[in-house]
PDB file of C-alpha atoms in Angstrom:
ATOM      1  CA  MET A   1      -0.315  -0.048   0.225  1.00 67.00           C
ATOM      2  CA  VAL A   2       1.849   3.275  -0.814  1.00 78.00           C
ATOM      3  CA  GLU A   3       1.075   6.174   1.504  1.00 81.00           C
ATOM      4  CA  ARG A   4      -0.602   9.307   0.176  1.00 82.00           C
ATOM      5  CA  ARG A   5       0.366  12.614   0.480  1.00 83.00           C
ATOM      6  CA  ALA A   6      -2.307  15.418   1.270  1.00 76.00           C
ATOM      7  CA  THR A   7      -1.183  18.594  -0.339  1.00 83.00           C
ATOM      8  CA  ILE A   8       1.039  18.964  -3.176  1.00 84.00           C
ATOM      9  CA  THR A   9       2.325  22.501  -4.183  1.00 90.00           C
ATOM     10  CA  ASN A  10       2.043  23.762  -7.711  1.00 91.00           C
ATOM     11  CA  GLU A  11       5.745  22.872  -8.531  1.00 94.00           C
ATOM     12  CA  GLU A  12       5.075  19.499  -7.189  1.00 91.00           C
ATOM     13  CA  ARG A  13       2.156  20.099  -9.757  1.00 88.00           C
ATOM     14  CA  GLU A  14       4.064  20.630 -12.576  1.00 91.00           C
ATOM     15  CA  LEU A  15       6.272  17.427 -12.309  1.00 94.00           C
ATOM     16  CA  VAL A  16       3.814  14.839 -11.728  1.00 94.00           C
ATOM     17  CA  GLN A  17       1.436  16.386 -14.706  1.00 93.00           C
ATOM     18  CA  ALA A  18       4.625  15.983 -16.866  1.00 95.00           C
ATOM     19  CA  LEU A  19       5.181  12.217 -15.636  1.00 96.00           C
ATOM     20  CA  ALA A  20       1.534  11.510 -15.931  1.00 95.00           C
ATOM     21  CA  TRP A  21       1.668  12.625 -19.360  1.00 94.00           C
ATOM     22  CA  MET A  22       5.310  10.257 -19.520  1.00 94.00           C
ATOM     23  CA  CYS A  23       2.593   7.300 -17.966  1.00 94.00           C
ATOM     24  CA  SER A  24       0.302   8.002 -20.137  1.00 92.00           C
ATOM     25  CA  GLN A  25       2.219   7.403 -23.297  1.00 91.00           C
ATOM     26  CA  TYR A  26       4.594   4.967 -22.323  1.00 92.00           C
ATOM     27  CA  LEU A  27       2.992   2.611 -19.538  1.00 93.00           C
ATOM     28  CA  THR A  28      -1.220   2.650 -21.325  1.00 90.00           C
ATOM     29  CA  VAL A  29      -2.487  -0.443 -22.588  1.00 90.00           C
ATOM     30  CA  ASP A  30      -3.834  -1.001 -25.672  1.00 83.00           C
ATOM     31  CA  GLY A  31      -7.090  -1.310 -26.355  1.00 79.00           C
ATOM     32  CA  SER A  32      -8.128   0.260 -22.961  1.00 74.00           C
ATOM     33  CA  ASN A  33      -9.521   3.625 -23.560  1.00 76.00           C
ATOM     34  CA  MET A  34      -6.204   4.759 -21.689  1.00 73.00           C
ATOM     35  CA  GLU A  35      -7.369   3.676 -18.588  1.00 85.00           C
ATOM     36  CA  TYR A  36      -5.136   0.880 -17.870  1.00 92.00           C
ATOM     37  CA  LEU A  37      -1.756   1.316 -16.842  1.00 94.00           C
ATOM     38  CA  ASP A  38       0.940  -1.389 -17.163  1.00 94.00           C
ATOM     39  CA  SER A  39       4.439  -0.754 -15.644  1.00 93.00           C
ATOM     40  CA  HIS A  40       6.143  -3.822 -17.885  1.00 90.00           C
ATOM     41  CA  ALA A  41       7.697  -4.739 -14.637  1.00 89.00           C
ATOM     42  CA  MET A  42      10.111  -2.258 -14.950  1.00 92.00           C
ATOM     43  CA  SER A  43      11.797   0.181 -12.371  1.00 94.00           C
ATOM     44  CA  ALA A  44      10.978   3.651 -13.650  1.00 95.00           C
ATOM     45  CA  GLY A  45       7.662   2.605 -14.485  1.00 94.00           C
ATOM     46  CA  GLU A  46       6.912   0.659 -10.921  1.00 95.00           C
ATOM     47  CA  GLY A  47       8.760   4.211  -9.670  1.00 95.00           C
ATOM     48  CA  ALA A  48       6.277   6.383 -11.733  1.00 96.00           C
ATOM     49  CA  LEU A  49       2.577   4.061 -10.658  1.00 96.00           C
ATOM     50  CA  LYS A  50       4.017   4.751  -6.917  1.00 94.00           C
ATOM     51  CA  ILE A  51       4.577   8.350  -7.252  1.00 95.00           C
ATOM     52  CA  LEU A  52       1.342   8.598  -8.927  1.00 96.00           C
ATOM     53  CA  SER A  53      -0.383   6.377  -6.696  1.00 94.00           C
ATOM     54  CA  SER A  54       0.960   8.429  -3.732  1.00 94.00           C
ATOM     55  CA  TYR A  55      -1.189  12.009  -4.993  1.00 94.00           C
ATOM     56  CA  GLY A  56      -3.884   9.779  -5.702  1.00 94.00           C
ATOM     57  CA  LEU A  57      -3.917   9.682  -9.231  1.00 95.00           C
ATOM     58  CA  VAL A  58      -3.549   6.089 -10.039  1.00 96.00           C
ATOM     59  CA  ASP A  59      -5.115   2.706  -8.046  1.00 95.00           C
ATOM     60  CA  ALA A  60      -1.973   0.820  -8.219  1.00 94.00           C
ATOM     61  CA  ASP A  61      -2.430  -2.699  -7.366  1.00 92.00           C
ATOM     62  CA  ASP A  62       0.120  -3.836  -4.620  1.00 92.00           C
ATOM     63  CA  SER A  63       3.655  -5.258  -6.899  1.00 92.00           C
ATOM     64  CA  LEU A  64       3.668  -1.819  -8.928  1.00 92.00           C
ATOM     65  CA  ARG A  65       2.926  -3.923 -11.942  1.00 92.00           C
ATOM     66  CA  SER A  66      -0.221  -2.477 -13.191  1.00 94.00           C
ATOM     67  CA  GLY A  67      -3.124   0.505 -12.014  1.00 95.00           C
ATOM     68  CA  THR A  68      -5.627   2.367 -13.728  1.00 94.00           C
ATOM     69  CA  TRP A  69      -6.082   6.290 -13.590  1.00 95.00           C
ATOM     70  CA  THR A  70      -8.171   7.508 -10.705  1.00 95.00           C
ATOM     71  CA  GLU A  71     -11.100  10.513 -11.550  1.00 94.00           C
ATOM     72  CA  ALA A  72      -8.555  12.663 -10.678  1.00 93.00           C
ATOM     73  CA  GLY A  73      -5.709  11.673 -12.962  1.00 93.00           C
ATOM     74  CA  ALA A  74      -7.785  11.633 -15.902  1.00 91.00           C
ATOM     75  CA  LYS A  75      -8.818  14.858 -14.736  1.00 92.00           C
ATOM     76  CA  LEU A  76      -5.362  15.633 -14.754  1.00 90.00           C
ATOM     77  CA  LEU A  77      -3.964  14.154 -18.009  1.00 89.00           C
ATOM     78  CA  HIS A  78      -7.140  16.670 -19.255  1.00 85.00           C
ATOM     79  CA  GLY A  79      -5.702  19.723 -18.168  1.00 80.00           C
ATOM     80  CA  LYS A  80      -8.476  19.937 -15.701  1.00 69.00           C
ATOM     81  CA  PRO A  81      -7.766  21.708 -12.052  1.00 60.00           C
TER      82      PRO A  81
END
């Protein structure tokens, strides 16, 4: 289980949004309507899912192998506050 952060600064938001866009591009499973993420068991992908999960943007499984975007994550991807 990943510990959730209570707040996010503007600088963190900018960095996390860039990470979310990268994950959307490189970890999205084809045919999943951009909802399902797979780290492909790469440590960089697992680390990214852990960070995004800590901000409540992704619901990741315990192994950090896969996850899905939360409502907040989907809004972030589409540039909505």
